[in-house]
PDB file of C-alpha atoms in Angstrom:
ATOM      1  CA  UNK O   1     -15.695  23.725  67.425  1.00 50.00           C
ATOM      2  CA  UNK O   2     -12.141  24.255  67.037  1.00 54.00           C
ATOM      3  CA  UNK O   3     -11.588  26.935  64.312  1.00 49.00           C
ATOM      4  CA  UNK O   4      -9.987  30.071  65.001  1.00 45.00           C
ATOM      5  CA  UNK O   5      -9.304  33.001  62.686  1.00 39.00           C
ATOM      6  CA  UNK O   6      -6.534  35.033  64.671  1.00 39.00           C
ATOM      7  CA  UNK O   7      -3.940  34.290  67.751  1.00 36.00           C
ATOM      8  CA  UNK O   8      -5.495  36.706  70.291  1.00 33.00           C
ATOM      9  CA  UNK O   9      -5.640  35.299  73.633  1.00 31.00           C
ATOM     10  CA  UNK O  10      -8.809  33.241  75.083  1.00 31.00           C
ATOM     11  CA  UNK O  11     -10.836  35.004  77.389  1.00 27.00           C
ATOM     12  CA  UNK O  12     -11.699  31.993  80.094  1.00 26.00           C
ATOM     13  CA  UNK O  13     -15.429  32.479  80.747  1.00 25.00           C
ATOM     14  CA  UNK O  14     -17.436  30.704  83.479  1.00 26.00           C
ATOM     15  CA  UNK O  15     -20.480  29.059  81.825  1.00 28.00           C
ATOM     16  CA  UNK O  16     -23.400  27.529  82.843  1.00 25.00           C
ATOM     17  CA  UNK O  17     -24.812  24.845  80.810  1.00 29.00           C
ATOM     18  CA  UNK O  18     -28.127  24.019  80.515  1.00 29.00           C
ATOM     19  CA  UNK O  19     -28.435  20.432  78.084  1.00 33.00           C
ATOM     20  CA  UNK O  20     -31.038  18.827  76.462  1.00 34.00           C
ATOM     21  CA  UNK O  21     -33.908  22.066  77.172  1.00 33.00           C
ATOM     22  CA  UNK O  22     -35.109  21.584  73.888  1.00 33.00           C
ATOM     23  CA  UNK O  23     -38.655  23.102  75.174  1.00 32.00           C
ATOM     24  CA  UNK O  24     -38.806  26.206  77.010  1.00 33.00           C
ATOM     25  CA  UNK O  25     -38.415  25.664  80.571  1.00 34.00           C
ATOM     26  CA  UNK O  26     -36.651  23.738  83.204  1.00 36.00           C
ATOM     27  CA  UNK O  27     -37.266  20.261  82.802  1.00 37.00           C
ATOM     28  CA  UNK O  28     -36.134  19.280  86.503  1.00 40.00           C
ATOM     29  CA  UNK O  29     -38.492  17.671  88.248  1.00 39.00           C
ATOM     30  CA  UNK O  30     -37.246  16.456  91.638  1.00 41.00           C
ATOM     31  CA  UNK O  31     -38.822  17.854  94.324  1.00 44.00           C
ATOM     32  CA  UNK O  32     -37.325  19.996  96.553  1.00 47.00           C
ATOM     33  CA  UNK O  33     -35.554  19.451 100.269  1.00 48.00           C
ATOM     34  CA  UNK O  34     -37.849  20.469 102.739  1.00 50.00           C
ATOM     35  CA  UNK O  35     -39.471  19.388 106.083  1.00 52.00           C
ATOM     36  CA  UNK O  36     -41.990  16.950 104.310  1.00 52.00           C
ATOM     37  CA  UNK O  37     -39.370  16.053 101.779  1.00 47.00           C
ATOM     38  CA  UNK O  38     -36.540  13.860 102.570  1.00 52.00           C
ATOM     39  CA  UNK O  39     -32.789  14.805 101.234  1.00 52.00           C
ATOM     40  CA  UNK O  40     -32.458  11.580  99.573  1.00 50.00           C
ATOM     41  CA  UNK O  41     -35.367  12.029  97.519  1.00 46.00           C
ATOM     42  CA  UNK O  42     -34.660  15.569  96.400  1.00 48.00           C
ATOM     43  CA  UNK O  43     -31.482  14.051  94.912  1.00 52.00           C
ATOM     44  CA  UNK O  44     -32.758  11.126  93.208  1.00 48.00           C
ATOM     45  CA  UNK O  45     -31.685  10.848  89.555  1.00 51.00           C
ATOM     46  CA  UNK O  46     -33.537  12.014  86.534  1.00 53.00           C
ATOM     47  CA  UNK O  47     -32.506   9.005  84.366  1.00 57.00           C
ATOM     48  CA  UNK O  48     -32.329   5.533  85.485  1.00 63.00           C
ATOM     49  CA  UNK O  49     -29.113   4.242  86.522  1.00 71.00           C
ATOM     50  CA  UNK O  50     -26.732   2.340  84.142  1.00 80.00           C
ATOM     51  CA  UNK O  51     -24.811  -0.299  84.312  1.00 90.00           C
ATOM     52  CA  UNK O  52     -21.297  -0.190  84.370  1.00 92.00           C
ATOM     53  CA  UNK O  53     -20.488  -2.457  81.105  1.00 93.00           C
ATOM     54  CA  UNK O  54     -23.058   0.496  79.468  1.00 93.00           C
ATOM     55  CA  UNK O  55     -21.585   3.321  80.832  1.00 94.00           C
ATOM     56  CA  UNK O  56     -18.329   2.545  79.837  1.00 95.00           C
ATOM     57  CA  UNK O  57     -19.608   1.480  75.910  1.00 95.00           C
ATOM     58  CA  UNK O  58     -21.254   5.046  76.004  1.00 96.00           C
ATOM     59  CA  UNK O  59     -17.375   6.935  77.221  1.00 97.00           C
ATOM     60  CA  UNK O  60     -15.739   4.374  74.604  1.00 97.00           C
ATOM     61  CA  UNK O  61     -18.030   5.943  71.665  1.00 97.00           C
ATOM     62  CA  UNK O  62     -17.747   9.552  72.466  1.00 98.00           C
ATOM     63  CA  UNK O  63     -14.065   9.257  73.049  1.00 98.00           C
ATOM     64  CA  UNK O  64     -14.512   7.437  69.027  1.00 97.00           C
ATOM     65  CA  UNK O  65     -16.893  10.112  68.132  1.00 97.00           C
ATOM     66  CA  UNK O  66     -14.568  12.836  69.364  1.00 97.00           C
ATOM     67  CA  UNK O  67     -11.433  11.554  67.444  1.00 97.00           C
ATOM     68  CA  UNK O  68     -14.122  11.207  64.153  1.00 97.00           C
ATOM     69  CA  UNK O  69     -15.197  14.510  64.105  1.00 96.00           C
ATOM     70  CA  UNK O  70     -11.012  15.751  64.041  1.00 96.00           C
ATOM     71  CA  UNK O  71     -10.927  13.268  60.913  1.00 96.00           C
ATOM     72  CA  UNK O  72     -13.760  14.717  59.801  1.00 96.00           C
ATOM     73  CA  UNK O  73     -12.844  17.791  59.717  1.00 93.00           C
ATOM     74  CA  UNK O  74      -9.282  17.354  57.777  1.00 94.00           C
ATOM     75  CA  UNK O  75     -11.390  15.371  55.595  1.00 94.00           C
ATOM     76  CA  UNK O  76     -14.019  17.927  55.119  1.00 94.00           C
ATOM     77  CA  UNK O  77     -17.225  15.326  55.606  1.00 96.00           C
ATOM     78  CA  UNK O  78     -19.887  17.337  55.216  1.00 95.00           C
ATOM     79  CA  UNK O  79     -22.558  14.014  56.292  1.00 96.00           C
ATOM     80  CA  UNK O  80     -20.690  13.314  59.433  1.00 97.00           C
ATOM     81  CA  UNK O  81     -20.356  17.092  60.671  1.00 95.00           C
ATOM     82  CA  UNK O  82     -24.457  16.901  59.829  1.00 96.00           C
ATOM     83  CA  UNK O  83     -24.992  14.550  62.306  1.00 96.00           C
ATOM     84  CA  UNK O  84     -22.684  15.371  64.804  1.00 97.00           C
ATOM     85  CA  UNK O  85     -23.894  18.414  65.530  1.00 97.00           C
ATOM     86  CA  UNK O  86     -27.671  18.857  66.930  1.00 97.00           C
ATOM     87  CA  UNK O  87     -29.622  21.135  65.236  1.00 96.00           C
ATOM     88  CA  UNK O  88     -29.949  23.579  68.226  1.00 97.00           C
ATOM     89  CA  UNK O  89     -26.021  23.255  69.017  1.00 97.00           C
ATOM     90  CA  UNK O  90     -23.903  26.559  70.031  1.00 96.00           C
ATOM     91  CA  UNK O  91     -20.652  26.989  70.419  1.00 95.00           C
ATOM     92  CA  UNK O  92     -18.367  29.401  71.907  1.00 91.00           C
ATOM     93  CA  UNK O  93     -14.555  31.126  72.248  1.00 84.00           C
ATOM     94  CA  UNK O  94     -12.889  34.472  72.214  1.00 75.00           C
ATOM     95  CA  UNK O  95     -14.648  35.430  68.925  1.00 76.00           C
ATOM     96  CA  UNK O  96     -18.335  34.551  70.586  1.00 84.00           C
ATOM     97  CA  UNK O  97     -21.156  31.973  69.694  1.00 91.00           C
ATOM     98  CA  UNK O  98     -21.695  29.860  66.718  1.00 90.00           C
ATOM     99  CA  UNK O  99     -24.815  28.132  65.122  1.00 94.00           C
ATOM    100  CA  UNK O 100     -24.176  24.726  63.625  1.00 95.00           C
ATOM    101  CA  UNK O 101     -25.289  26.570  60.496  1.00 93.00           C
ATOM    102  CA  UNK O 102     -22.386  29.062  60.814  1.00 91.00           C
ATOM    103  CA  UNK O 103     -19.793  26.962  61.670  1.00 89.00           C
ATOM    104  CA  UNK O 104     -20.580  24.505  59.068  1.00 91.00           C
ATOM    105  CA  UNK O 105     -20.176  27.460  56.668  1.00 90.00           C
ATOM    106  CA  UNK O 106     -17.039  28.299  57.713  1.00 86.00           C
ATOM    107  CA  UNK O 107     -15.159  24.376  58.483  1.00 87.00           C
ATOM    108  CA  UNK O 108     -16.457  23.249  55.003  1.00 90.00           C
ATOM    109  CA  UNK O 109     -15.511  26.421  53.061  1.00 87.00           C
ATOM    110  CA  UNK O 110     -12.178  26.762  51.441  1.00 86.00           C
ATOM    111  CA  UNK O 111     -10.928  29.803  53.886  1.00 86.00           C
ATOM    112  CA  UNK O 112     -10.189  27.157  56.902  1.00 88.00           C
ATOM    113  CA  UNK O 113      -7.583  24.096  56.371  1.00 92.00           C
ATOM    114  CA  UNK O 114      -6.977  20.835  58.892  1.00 93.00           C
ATOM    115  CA  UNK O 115      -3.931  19.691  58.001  1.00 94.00           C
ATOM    116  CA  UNK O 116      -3.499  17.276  61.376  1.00 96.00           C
ATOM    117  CA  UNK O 117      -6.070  17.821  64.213  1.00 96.00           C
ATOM    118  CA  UNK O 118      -5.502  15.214  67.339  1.00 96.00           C
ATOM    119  CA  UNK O 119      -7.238  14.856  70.032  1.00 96.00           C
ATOM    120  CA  UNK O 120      -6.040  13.716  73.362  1.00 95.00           C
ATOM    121  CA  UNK O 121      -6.349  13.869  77.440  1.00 96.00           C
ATOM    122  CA  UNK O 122     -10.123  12.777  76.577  1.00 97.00           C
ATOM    123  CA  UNK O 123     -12.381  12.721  79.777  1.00 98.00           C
ATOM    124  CA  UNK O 124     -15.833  11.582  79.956  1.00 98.00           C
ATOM    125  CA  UNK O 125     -18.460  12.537  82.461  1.00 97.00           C
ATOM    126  CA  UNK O 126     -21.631  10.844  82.036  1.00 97.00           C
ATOM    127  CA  UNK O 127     -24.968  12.145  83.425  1.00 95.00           C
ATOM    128  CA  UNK O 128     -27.966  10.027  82.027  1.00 93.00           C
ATOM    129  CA  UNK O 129     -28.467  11.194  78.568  1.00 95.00           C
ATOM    130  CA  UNK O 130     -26.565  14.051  79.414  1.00 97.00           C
ATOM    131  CA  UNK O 131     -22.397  14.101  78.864  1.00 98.00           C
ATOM    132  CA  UNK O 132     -19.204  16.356  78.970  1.00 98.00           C
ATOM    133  CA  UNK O 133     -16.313  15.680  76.953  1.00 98.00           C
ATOM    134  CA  UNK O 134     -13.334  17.772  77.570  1.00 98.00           C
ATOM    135  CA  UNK O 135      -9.952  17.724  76.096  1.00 97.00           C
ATOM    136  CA  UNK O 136      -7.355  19.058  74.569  1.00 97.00           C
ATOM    137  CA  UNK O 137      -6.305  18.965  69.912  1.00 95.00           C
ATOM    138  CA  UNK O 138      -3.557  19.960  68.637  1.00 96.00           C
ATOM    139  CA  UNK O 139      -3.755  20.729  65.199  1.00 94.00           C
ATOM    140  CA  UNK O 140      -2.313  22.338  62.206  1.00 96.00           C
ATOM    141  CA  UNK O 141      -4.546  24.797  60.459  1.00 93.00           C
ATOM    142  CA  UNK O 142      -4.823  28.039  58.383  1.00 92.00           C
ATOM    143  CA  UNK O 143      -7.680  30.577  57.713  1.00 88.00           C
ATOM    144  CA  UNK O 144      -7.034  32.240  54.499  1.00 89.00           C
ATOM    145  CA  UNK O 145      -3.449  31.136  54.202  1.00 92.00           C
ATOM    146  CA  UNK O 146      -2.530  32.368  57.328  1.00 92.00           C
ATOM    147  CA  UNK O 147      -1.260  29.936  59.988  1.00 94.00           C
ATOM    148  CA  UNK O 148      -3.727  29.216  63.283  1.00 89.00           C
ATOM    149  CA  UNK O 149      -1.898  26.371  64.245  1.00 93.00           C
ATOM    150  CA  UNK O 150      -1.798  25.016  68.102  1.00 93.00           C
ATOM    151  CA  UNK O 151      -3.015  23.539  71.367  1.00 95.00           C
ATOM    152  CA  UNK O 152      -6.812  24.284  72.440  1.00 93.00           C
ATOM    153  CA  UNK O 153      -8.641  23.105  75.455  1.00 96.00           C
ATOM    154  CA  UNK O 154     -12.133  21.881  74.423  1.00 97.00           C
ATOM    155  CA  UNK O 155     -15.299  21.418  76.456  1.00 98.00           C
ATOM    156  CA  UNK O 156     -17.998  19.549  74.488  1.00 98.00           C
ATOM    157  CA  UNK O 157     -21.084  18.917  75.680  1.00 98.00           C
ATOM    158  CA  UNK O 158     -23.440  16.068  74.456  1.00 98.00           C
ATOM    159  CA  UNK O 159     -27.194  15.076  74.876  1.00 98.00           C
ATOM    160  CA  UNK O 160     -28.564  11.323  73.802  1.00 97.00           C
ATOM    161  CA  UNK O 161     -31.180  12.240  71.112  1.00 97.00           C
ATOM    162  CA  UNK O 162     -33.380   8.804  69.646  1.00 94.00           C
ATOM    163  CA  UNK O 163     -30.603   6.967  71.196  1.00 93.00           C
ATOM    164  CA  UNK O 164     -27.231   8.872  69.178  1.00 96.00           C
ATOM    165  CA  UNK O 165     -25.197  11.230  70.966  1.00 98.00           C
ATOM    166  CA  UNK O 166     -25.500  14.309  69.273  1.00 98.00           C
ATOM    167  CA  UNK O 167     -22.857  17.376  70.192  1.00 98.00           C
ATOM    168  CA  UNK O 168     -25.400  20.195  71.968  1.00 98.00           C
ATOM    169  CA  UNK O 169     -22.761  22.847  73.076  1.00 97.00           C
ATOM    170  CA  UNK O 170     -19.202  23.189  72.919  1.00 96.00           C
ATOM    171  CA  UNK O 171     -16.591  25.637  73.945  1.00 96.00           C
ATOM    172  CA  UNK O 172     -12.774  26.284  73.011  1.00 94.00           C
ATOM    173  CA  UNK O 173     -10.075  28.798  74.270  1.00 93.00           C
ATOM    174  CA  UNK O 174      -6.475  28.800  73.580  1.00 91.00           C
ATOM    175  CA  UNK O 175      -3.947  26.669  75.907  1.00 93.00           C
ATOM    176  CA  UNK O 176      -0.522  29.228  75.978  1.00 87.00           C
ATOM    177  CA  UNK O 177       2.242  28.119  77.709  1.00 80.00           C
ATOM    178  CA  UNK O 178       2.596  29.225  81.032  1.00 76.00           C
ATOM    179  CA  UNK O 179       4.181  33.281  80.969  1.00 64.00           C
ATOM    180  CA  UNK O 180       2.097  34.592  77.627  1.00 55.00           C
TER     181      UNK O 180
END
């Protein structure tokens, strides 16, 4: 989610993400370092391992999927923005949390143009069926005529869902140049 309806500066907010707790509750099941337990096996992995040739396919399409949802956006496609977002997604910066519901609203209405969004500085962390995306788009955009144009740091966070990656939570906030 990178729309924003006024220049007011980010508020940088330490968040804790939770991914993929579609059902209530924790869904971490490692046991827990203790006498009987040994380290190693409180720290064993919740997924199995990949390989490397799959881990790097899986950072080459969501650094693709990233740069498809800017061109989505400028292009206003309705059935990609469907699917890239999960149902349960929610999004955040300085004006608070979105739905996918309420952000499709407002990136498909006529009130918010994408003249040029692009994406850059992409980094991938991968964690199972679990991954972060951050980066940084530069765009030029206006809400209701009025320019919102510039540089935003982006955080998105994706979960593997019957084996797409599917955008779960994201956040935004304003990159100023140093002195603002």
């Amino acid at each position: 989610m990178r729309i924003q309806e006024s220049r007011k500066p980010a508020l940088l907010l330490p968040v804790l993400l939770l991914c993929g707790c579609d059902q209530a509750g924790p869904r971490d099941s490692r046991p827990a370092a203790g006498p009987d337990v040994p380290a190693k096996a409180a720290q064993a992995p919740l997924t199995p391992a990949r390989t490397p040739a799959e881990a790097a396919r899986d950072e080459a399409g969501l650094i693709r999927l990233e740069r498809d949802y800017a061109h989505a956006l400028m292009t206003r496609d309705r059935a990609f923005l469907m699917r890239f977002y999960a149902s349960d997604w929610r999004g955040g910066n300085w004006m608070g949390f979105w739905s996918k519901s309420t952000l499709l609203k407002s990136v498909l209405g006529a009130r918010y143009v994408v003249k040029r969004m692009e994406v850059r500085d992409l980094k991938v962390r991968l964690m199972g069926d679990v991954a972060i995306v951050q980066g940084v788009d530069e765009e030029v955009t206006s809400v209701d005529g009025k320019d919102t144009s510039g540089k935003w740091a982006f955080t998105d966070v994706f979960a593997r869902r019957d084996g797409q990656w599917v955008a779960v939570a994201s956040h935004t906030s304003e990159v100023r140049p140093t002195g603002e």
